[in-house]
Amino acid sequence: MTLRRTALVTGANRGIGLEVCRQLAAAGLDVILTGRSHDLVQAAAAPLDVRCEVLDLGDPGAPTDLAKRLAADGIAVDVVVNNAVAYDSESILDIDTDVLRTAIDTNLVAPWTMISAFVPS
């Protein structure tokens, strides 16, 4: 009997994240599709028959809260795909400081927080 591995993908309700979920599910992993909007993650997860979870990486406590919820359900995450990103199409010299801080928090701090929350499992 082989144990199924579980993969969690951030920013997965569309684009690259959604395709990663499709491919991981096709490869036989249990998949947790995450995103900021309850409606969008449910709609994206339904045709794939994967678990969906709301995860707003703008909230520093969200990864730890999600890890606790999953652990309470007996789910250990084996693979974390840090796909969620924040970006702006403006020139780097024209970006507002608040937009830059959001990008840094989402693209640098949030992946570290995800790893910190899920490595123990």
Short mmCIF file of N, CA and C in Angstrom, two decimals:
data_model
loop_
_atom_site.label_atom_id
_atom_site.label_comp_id
_atom_site.label_asym_id
_atom_site.label_seq_id
_atom_site.Cartn_x
_atom_site.Cartn_y
_atom_site.Cartn_z
N MET A 1 0.84 -1.18 0.00
CA MET A 1 0.00 0.00 0.00
C MET A 1 0.89 1.24 0.00
N THR A 2 0.68 2.12 -0.96
CA THR A 2 1.45 3.36 -1.01
C THR A 2 0.63 4.50 -0.42
N LEU A 3 1.31 5.36 0.29
CA LEU A 3 0.65 6.52 0.84
C LEU A 3 0.58 7.62 -0.21
N ARG A 4 -0.55 8.29 -0.25
CA ARG A 4 -0.69 9.42 -1.17
C ARG A 4 -0.07 10.65 -0.54
N ARG A 5 0.60 11.39 -1.35
CA ARG A 5 1.22 12.63 -0.90
C ARG A 5 0.24 13.78 -1.15
N THR A 6 0.38 14.84 -0.35
CA THR A 6 -0.50 16.00 -0.46
C THR A 6 0.32 17.22 -0.86
N ALA A 7 -0.18 17.93 -1.86
CA ALA A 7 0.46 19.16 -2.32
C ALA A 7 -0.49 20.33 -2.10
N LEU A 8 0.05 21.45 -1.64
CA LEU A 8 -0.69 22.68 -1.45
C LEU A 8 -0.12 23.72 -2.41
N VAL A 9 -1.01 24.36 -3.17
CA VAL A 9 -0.59 25.35 -4.16
C VAL A 9 -1.23 26.69 -3.82
N THR A 10 -0.41 27.72 -3.65
CA THR A 10 -0.93 29.06 -3.38
C THR A 10 -1.24 29.77 -4.69
N GLY A 11 -2.20 30.69 -4.64
CA GLY A 11 -2.55 31.46 -5.84
C GLY A 11 -2.97 30.56 -6.97
N ALA A 12 -3.86 29.60 -6.67
CA ALA A 12 -4.10 28.51 -7.61
C ALA A 12 -5.46 28.55 -8.28
N ASN A 13 -6.22 29.61 -8.14
CA ASN A 13 -7.54 29.60 -8.74
C ASN A 13 -7.53 29.99 -10.23
N ARG A 14 -6.35 30.27 -10.78
CA ARG A 14 -6.27 30.57 -12.22
C ARG A 14 -4.81 30.44 -12.67
N GLY A 15 -4.62 30.53 -13.96
CA GLY A 15 -3.27 30.60 -14.54
C GLY A 15 -2.37 29.44 -14.21
N ILE A 16 -1.11 29.77 -13.94
CA ILE A 16 -0.09 28.76 -13.68
C ILE A 16 -0.45 27.91 -12.46
N GLY A 17 -0.94 28.54 -11.40
CA GLY A 17 -1.29 27.79 -10.20
C GLY A 17 -2.36 26.75 -10.46
N LEU A 18 -3.37 27.09 -11.24
CA LEU A 18 -4.43 26.15 -11.57
C LEU A 18 -3.87 24.99 -12.40
N GLU A 19 -3.01 25.29 -13.34
CA GLU A 19 -2.40 24.23 -14.16
C GLU A 19 -1.52 23.32 -13.30
N VAL A 20 -0.79 23.90 -12.35
CA VAL A 20 0.01 23.08 -11.43
C VAL A 20 -0.90 22.13 -10.67
N CYS A 21 -2.04 22.62 -10.20
CA CYS A 21 -2.99 21.76 -9.50
C CYS A 21 -3.47 20.62 -10.40
N ARG A 22 -3.81 20.95 -11.64
CA ARG A 22 -4.26 19.92 -12.59
C ARG A 22 -3.20 18.83 -12.75
N GLN A 23 -1.96 19.25 -12.95
CA GLN A 23 -0.90 18.28 -13.20
C GLN A 23 -0.57 17.46 -11.96
N LEU A 24 -0.57 18.09 -10.79
CA LEU A 24 -0.30 17.33 -9.56
C LEU A 24 -1.41 16.32 -9.29
N ALA A 25 -2.66 16.72 -9.51
CA ALA A 25 -3.77 15.79 -9.33
C ALA A 25 -3.68 14.63 -10.33
N ALA A 26 -3.33 14.95 -11.58
CA ALA A 26 -3.18 13.90 -12.59
C ALA A 26 -2.03 12.95 -12.25
N ALA A 27 -1.04 13.45 -11.52
CA ALA A 27 0.10 12.62 -11.12
C ALA A 27 -0.22 11.79 -9.87
N GLY A 28 -1.43 11.95 -9.33
CA GLY A 28 -1.86 11.12 -8.22
C GLY A 28 -1.72 11.73 -6.84
N LEU A 29 -1.39 12.99 -6.76
CA LEU A 29 -1.30 13.63 -5.45
C LEU A 29 -2.67 14.15 -5.02
N ASP A 30 -2.89 14.19 -3.71
CA ASP A 30 -4.02 14.93 -3.18
C ASP A 30 -3.62 16.40 -3.25
N VAL A 31 -4.50 17.26 -3.71
CA VAL A 31 -4.15 18.66 -3.95
C VAL A 31 -5.05 19.57 -3.13
N ILE A 32 -4.43 20.60 -2.57
CA ILE A 32 -5.15 21.67 -1.89
C ILE A 32 -4.92 22.94 -2.70
N LEU A 33 -5.98 23.42 -3.32
CA LEU A 33 -5.95 24.61 -4.17
C LEU A 33 -6.31 25.80 -3.30
N THR A 34 -5.47 26.83 -3.27
CA THR A 34 -5.75 27.99 -2.42
C THR A 34 -5.80 29.28 -3.23
N GLY A 35 -6.51 30.23 -2.66
CA GLY A 35 -6.62 31.56 -3.23
C GLY A 35 -7.34 32.46 -2.25
N ARG A 36 -7.42 33.74 -2.57
CA ARG A 36 -8.00 34.72 -1.64
C ARG A 36 -9.52 34.72 -1.61
N SER A 37 -10.16 34.32 -2.69
CA SER A 37 -11.61 34.41 -2.80
C SER A 37 -12.27 33.04 -2.67
N HIS A 38 -13.19 32.92 -1.71
CA HIS A 38 -13.90 31.66 -1.49
C HIS A 38 -14.58 31.19 -2.78
N ASP A 39 -15.30 32.09 -3.44
CA ASP A 39 -16.02 31.71 -4.65
C ASP A 39 -15.08 31.26 -5.77
N LEU A 40 -13.97 31.97 -5.94
CA LEU A 40 -13.05 31.62 -7.02
C LEU A 40 -12.34 30.30 -6.76
N VAL A 41 -11.93 30.03 -5.52
CA VAL A 41 -11.26 28.74 -5.26
C VAL A 41 -12.25 27.59 -5.39
N GLN A 42 -13.49 27.79 -4.96
CA GLN A 42 -14.48 26.72 -5.12
C GLN A 42 -14.74 26.42 -6.59
N ALA A 43 -14.88 27.47 -7.39
CA ALA A 43 -15.14 27.28 -8.82
C ALA A 43 -13.96 26.60 -9.51
N ALA A 44 -12.75 26.96 -9.13
CA ALA A 44 -11.56 26.37 -9.76
C ALA A 44 -11.37 24.92 -9.33
N ALA A 45 -11.67 24.62 -8.07
CA ALA A 45 -11.43 23.27 -7.54
C ALA A 45 -12.46 22.25 -8.00
N ALA A 46 -13.69 22.68 -8.22
CA ALA A 46 -14.79 21.75 -8.51
C ALA A 46 -14.50 20.77 -9.65
N PRO A 47 -14.07 21.25 -10.82
CA PRO A 47 -13.86 20.28 -11.91
C PRO A 47 -12.64 19.38 -11.69
N LEU A 48 -11.77 19.76 -10.78
CA LEU A 48 -10.56 18.97 -10.53
C LEU A 48 -10.74 17.96 -9.42
N ASP A 49 -11.82 18.07 -8.68
CA ASP A 49 -12.06 17.21 -7.52
C ASP A 49 -10.87 17.28 -6.54
N VAL A 50 -10.51 18.51 -6.18
CA VAL A 50 -9.44 18.74 -5.20
C VAL A 50 -10.02 19.58 -4.06
N ARG A 51 -9.31 19.59 -2.96
CA ARG A 51 -9.75 20.40 -1.82
C ARG A 51 -9.41 21.86 -2.09
N CYS A 52 -10.28 22.75 -1.67
CA CYS A 52 -9.99 24.17 -1.81
C CYS A 52 -9.99 24.81 -0.43
N GLU A 53 -9.14 25.81 -0.27
CA GLU A 53 -9.01 26.55 0.98
C GLU A 53 -8.77 28.01 0.65
N VAL A 54 -9.42 28.88 1.41
CA VAL A 54 -9.16 30.32 1.28
C VAL A 54 -7.85 30.62 2.00
N LEU A 55 -6.97 31.32 1.33
CA LEU A 55 -5.67 31.70 1.90
C LEU A 55 -5.31 33.08 1.38
N ASP A 56 -5.35 34.06 2.26
CA ASP A 56 -4.96 35.43 1.90
C ASP A 56 -3.57 35.67 2.46
N LEU A 57 -2.58 35.65 1.60
CA LEU A 57 -1.20 35.83 2.04
C LEU A 57 -0.89 37.25 2.48
N GLY A 58 -1.85 38.15 2.34
CA GLY A 58 -1.71 39.48 2.90
C GLY A 58 -1.88 39.49 4.41
N ASP A 59 -2.41 38.40 4.93
CA ASP A 59 -2.58 38.22 6.37
C ASP A 59 -1.42 37.36 6.87
N PRO A 60 -0.49 37.93 7.65
CA PRO A 60 0.69 37.18 8.08
C PRO A 60 0.38 35.91 8.87
N GLY A 61 -0.78 35.85 9.51
CA GLY A 61 -1.13 34.66 10.29
C GLY A 61 -1.86 33.59 9.50
N ALA A 62 -2.23 33.90 8.27
CA ALA A 62 -3.03 32.97 7.47
C ALA A 62 -2.35 31.62 7.22
N PRO A 63 -1.05 31.57 6.87
CA PRO A 63 -0.43 30.27 6.66
C PRO A 63 -0.45 29.37 7.90
N THR A 64 -0.16 29.94 9.05
CA THR A 64 -0.19 29.16 10.29
C THR A 64 -1.61 28.70 10.60
N ASP A 65 -2.59 29.57 10.39
CA ASP A 65 -3.99 29.19 10.61
C ASP A 65 -4.39 28.04 9.69
N LEU A 66 -3.98 28.11 8.43
CA LEU A 66 -4.30 27.05 7.48
C LEU A 66 -3.61 25.75 7.89
N ALA A 67 -2.36 25.82 8.28
CA ALA A 67 -1.64 24.62 8.72
C ALA A 67 -2.35 23.97 9.90
N LYS A 68 -2.84 24.76 10.83
CA LYS A 68 -3.57 24.22 11.99
C LYS A 68 -4.88 23.58 11.56
N ARG A 69 -5.61 24.24 10.64
CA ARG A 69 -6.89 23.67 10.15
C ARG A 69 -6.65 22.33 9.48
N LEU A 70 -5.63 22.27 8.63
CA LEU A 70 -5.35 21.03 7.92
C LEU A 70 -4.90 19.93 8.88
N ALA A 71 -4.04 20.29 9.84
CA ALA A 71 -3.59 19.30 10.83
C ALA A 71 -4.76 18.77 11.63
N ALA A 72 -5.72 19.64 11.97
CA ALA A 72 -6.90 19.20 12.71
C ALA A 72 -7.74 18.22 11.90
N ASP A 73 -7.66 18.31 10.57
CA ASP A 73 -8.35 17.37 9.68
C ASP A 73 -7.48 16.15 9.35
N GLY A 74 -6.31 16.06 9.98
CA GLY A 74 -5.42 14.92 9.75
C GLY A 74 -4.64 14.99 8.46
N ILE A 75 -4.48 16.17 7.93
CA ILE A 75 -3.77 16.34 6.64
C ILE A 75 -2.38 16.89 6.88
N ALA A 76 -1.39 16.15 6.43
CA ALA A 76 0.00 16.61 6.44
C ALA A 76 0.37 17.00 5.01
N VAL A 77 0.93 18.17 4.86
CA VAL A 77 1.30 18.66 3.53
C VAL A 77 2.73 18.24 3.24
N ASP A 78 2.92 17.55 2.10
CA ASP A 78 4.24 17.08 1.69
C ASP A 78 4.93 18.04 0.74
N VAL A 79 4.14 18.77 -0.04
CA VAL A 79 4.67 19.65 -1.08
C VAL A 79 3.97 21.00 -0.98
N VAL A 80 4.74 22.08 -0.96
CA VAL A 80 4.18 23.43 -1.01
C VAL A 80 4.69 24.09 -2.29
N VAL A 81 3.76 24.55 -3.11
CA VAL A 81 4.11 25.30 -4.32
C VAL A 81 3.73 26.75 -4.05
N ASN A 82 4.74 27.59 -3.84
CA ASN A 82 4.52 29.01 -3.58
C ASN A 82 4.36 29.72 -4.93
N ASN A 83 3.12 29.75 -5.41
CA ASN A 83 2.82 30.32 -6.71
C ASN A 83 2.24 31.73 -6.63
N ALA A 84 1.61 32.08 -5.53
CA ALA A 84 0.95 33.39 -5.42
C ALA A 84 1.98 34.51 -5.55
N VAL A 85 1.62 35.51 -6.33
CA VAL A 85 2.50 36.67 -6.50
C VAL A 85 1.67 37.95 -6.55
N ALA A 86 2.31 39.04 -6.24
CA ALA A 86 1.73 40.37 -6.44
C ALA A 86 2.68 41.11 -7.36
N TYR A 87 2.13 41.75 -8.35
CA TYR A 87 2.98 42.50 -9.28
C TYR A 87 2.19 43.67 -9.82
N ASP A 88 2.92 44.62 -10.32
CA ASP A 88 2.33 45.80 -10.92
C ASP A 88 2.97 45.97 -12.28
N SER A 89 2.22 46.43 -13.23
CA SER A 89 2.77 46.56 -14.58
C SER A 89 3.47 47.89 -14.82
N GLU A 90 3.50 48.73 -13.78
CA GLU A 90 4.19 50.01 -13.93
C GLU A 90 5.71 49.79 -13.92
N SER A 91 6.41 50.78 -14.42
CA SER A 91 7.86 50.77 -14.33
C SER A 91 8.27 50.73 -12.86
N ILE A 92 9.32 50.05 -12.55
CA ILE A 92 9.78 49.92 -11.16
C ILE A 92 10.01 51.29 -10.53
N LEU A 93 10.38 52.26 -11.31
CA LEU A 93 10.62 53.60 -10.77
C LEU A 93 9.33 54.39 -10.52
N ASP A 94 8.21 53.89 -11.06
CA ASP A 94 6.94 54.58 -10.90
C ASP A 94 6.02 53.93 -9.87
N ILE A 95 6.43 52.82 -9.32
CA ILE A 95 5.57 52.09 -8.38
C ILE A 95 5.46 52.83 -7.06
N ASP A 96 4.24 52.94 -6.59
CA ASP A 96 3.95 53.54 -5.30
C ASP A 96 4.57 52.68 -4.19
N THR A 97 5.03 53.31 -3.13
CA THR A 97 5.69 52.60 -2.03
C THR A 97 4.78 51.54 -1.41
N ASP A 98 3.49 51.82 -1.27
CA ASP A 98 2.56 50.83 -0.70
C ASP A 98 2.43 49.62 -1.61
N VAL A 99 2.41 49.83 -2.92
CA VAL A 99 2.34 48.73 -3.87
C VAL A 99 3.62 47.90 -3.79
N LEU A 100 4.75 48.57 -3.66
CA LEU A 100 6.03 47.87 -3.52
C LEU A 100 6.06 47.03 -2.25
N ARG A 101 5.57 47.58 -1.14
CA ARG A 101 5.53 46.82 0.12
C ARG A 101 4.63 45.59 -0.01
N THR A 102 3.51 45.76 -0.67
CA THR A 102 2.61 44.61 -0.89
C THR A 102 3.31 43.54 -1.71
N ALA A 103 4.02 43.95 -2.74
CA ALA A 103 4.75 42.99 -3.57
C ALA A 103 5.83 42.27 -2.76
N ILE A 104 6.57 42.99 -1.95
CA ILE A 104 7.61 42.38 -1.12
C ILE A 104 6.99 41.40 -0.13
N ASP A 105 5.91 41.82 0.51
CA ASP A 105 5.24 40.95 1.48
C ASP A 105 4.72 39.68 0.82
N THR A 106 4.09 39.82 -0.35
CA THR A 106 3.50 38.67 -1.04
C THR A 106 4.55 37.79 -1.70
N ASN A 107 5.56 38.39 -2.30
CA ASN A 107 6.52 37.64 -3.11
C ASN A 107 7.73 37.14 -2.33
N LEU A 108 8.01 37.72 -1.18
CA LEU A 108 9.18 37.31 -0.40
C LEU A 108 8.79 36.81 1.00
N VAL A 109 8.06 37.62 1.73
CA VAL A 109 7.74 37.25 3.11
C VAL A 109 6.73 36.11 3.16
N ALA A 110 5.68 36.15 2.35
CA ALA A 110 4.64 35.11 2.39
C ALA A 110 5.19 33.72 2.06
N PRO A 111 6.03 33.54 1.04
CA PRO A 111 6.59 32.20 0.82
C PRO A 111 7.40 31.69 2.01
N TRP A 112 8.15 32.57 2.64
CA TRP A 112 8.90 32.18 3.83
C TRP A 112 7.93 31.76 4.95
N THR A 113 6.84 32.51 5.11
CA THR A 113 5.84 32.18 6.12
C THR A 113 5.18 30.84 5.82
N MET A 114 4.91 30.57 4.55
CA MET A 114 4.34 29.27 4.16
C MET A 114 5.29 28.14 4.52
N ILE A 115 6.55 28.31 4.19
CA ILE A 115 7.53 27.27 4.48
C ILE A 115 7.63 27.07 5.99
N SER A 116 7.67 28.14 6.74
CA SER A 116 7.75 28.05 8.21
C SER A 116 6.53 27.32 8.78
N ALA A 117 5.36 27.55 8.20
CA ALA A 117 4.14 26.94 8.71
C ALA A 117 4.04 25.47 8.35
N PHE A 118 4.55 25.07 7.17
CA PHE A 118 4.31 23.71 6.69
C PHE A 118 5.51 22.77 6.77
N VAL A 119 6.71 23.26 6.93
CA VAL A 119 7.86 22.35 7.03
C VAL A 119 7.70 21.36 8.19
N PRO A 120 7.19 21.78 9.35
CA PRO A 120 7.05 20.80 10.42
C PRO A 120 6.21 19.57 10.06
N SER A 121 5.24 19.72 9.13
CA SER A 121 4.42 18.55 8.78
C SER A 121 5.12 17.69 7.76
#
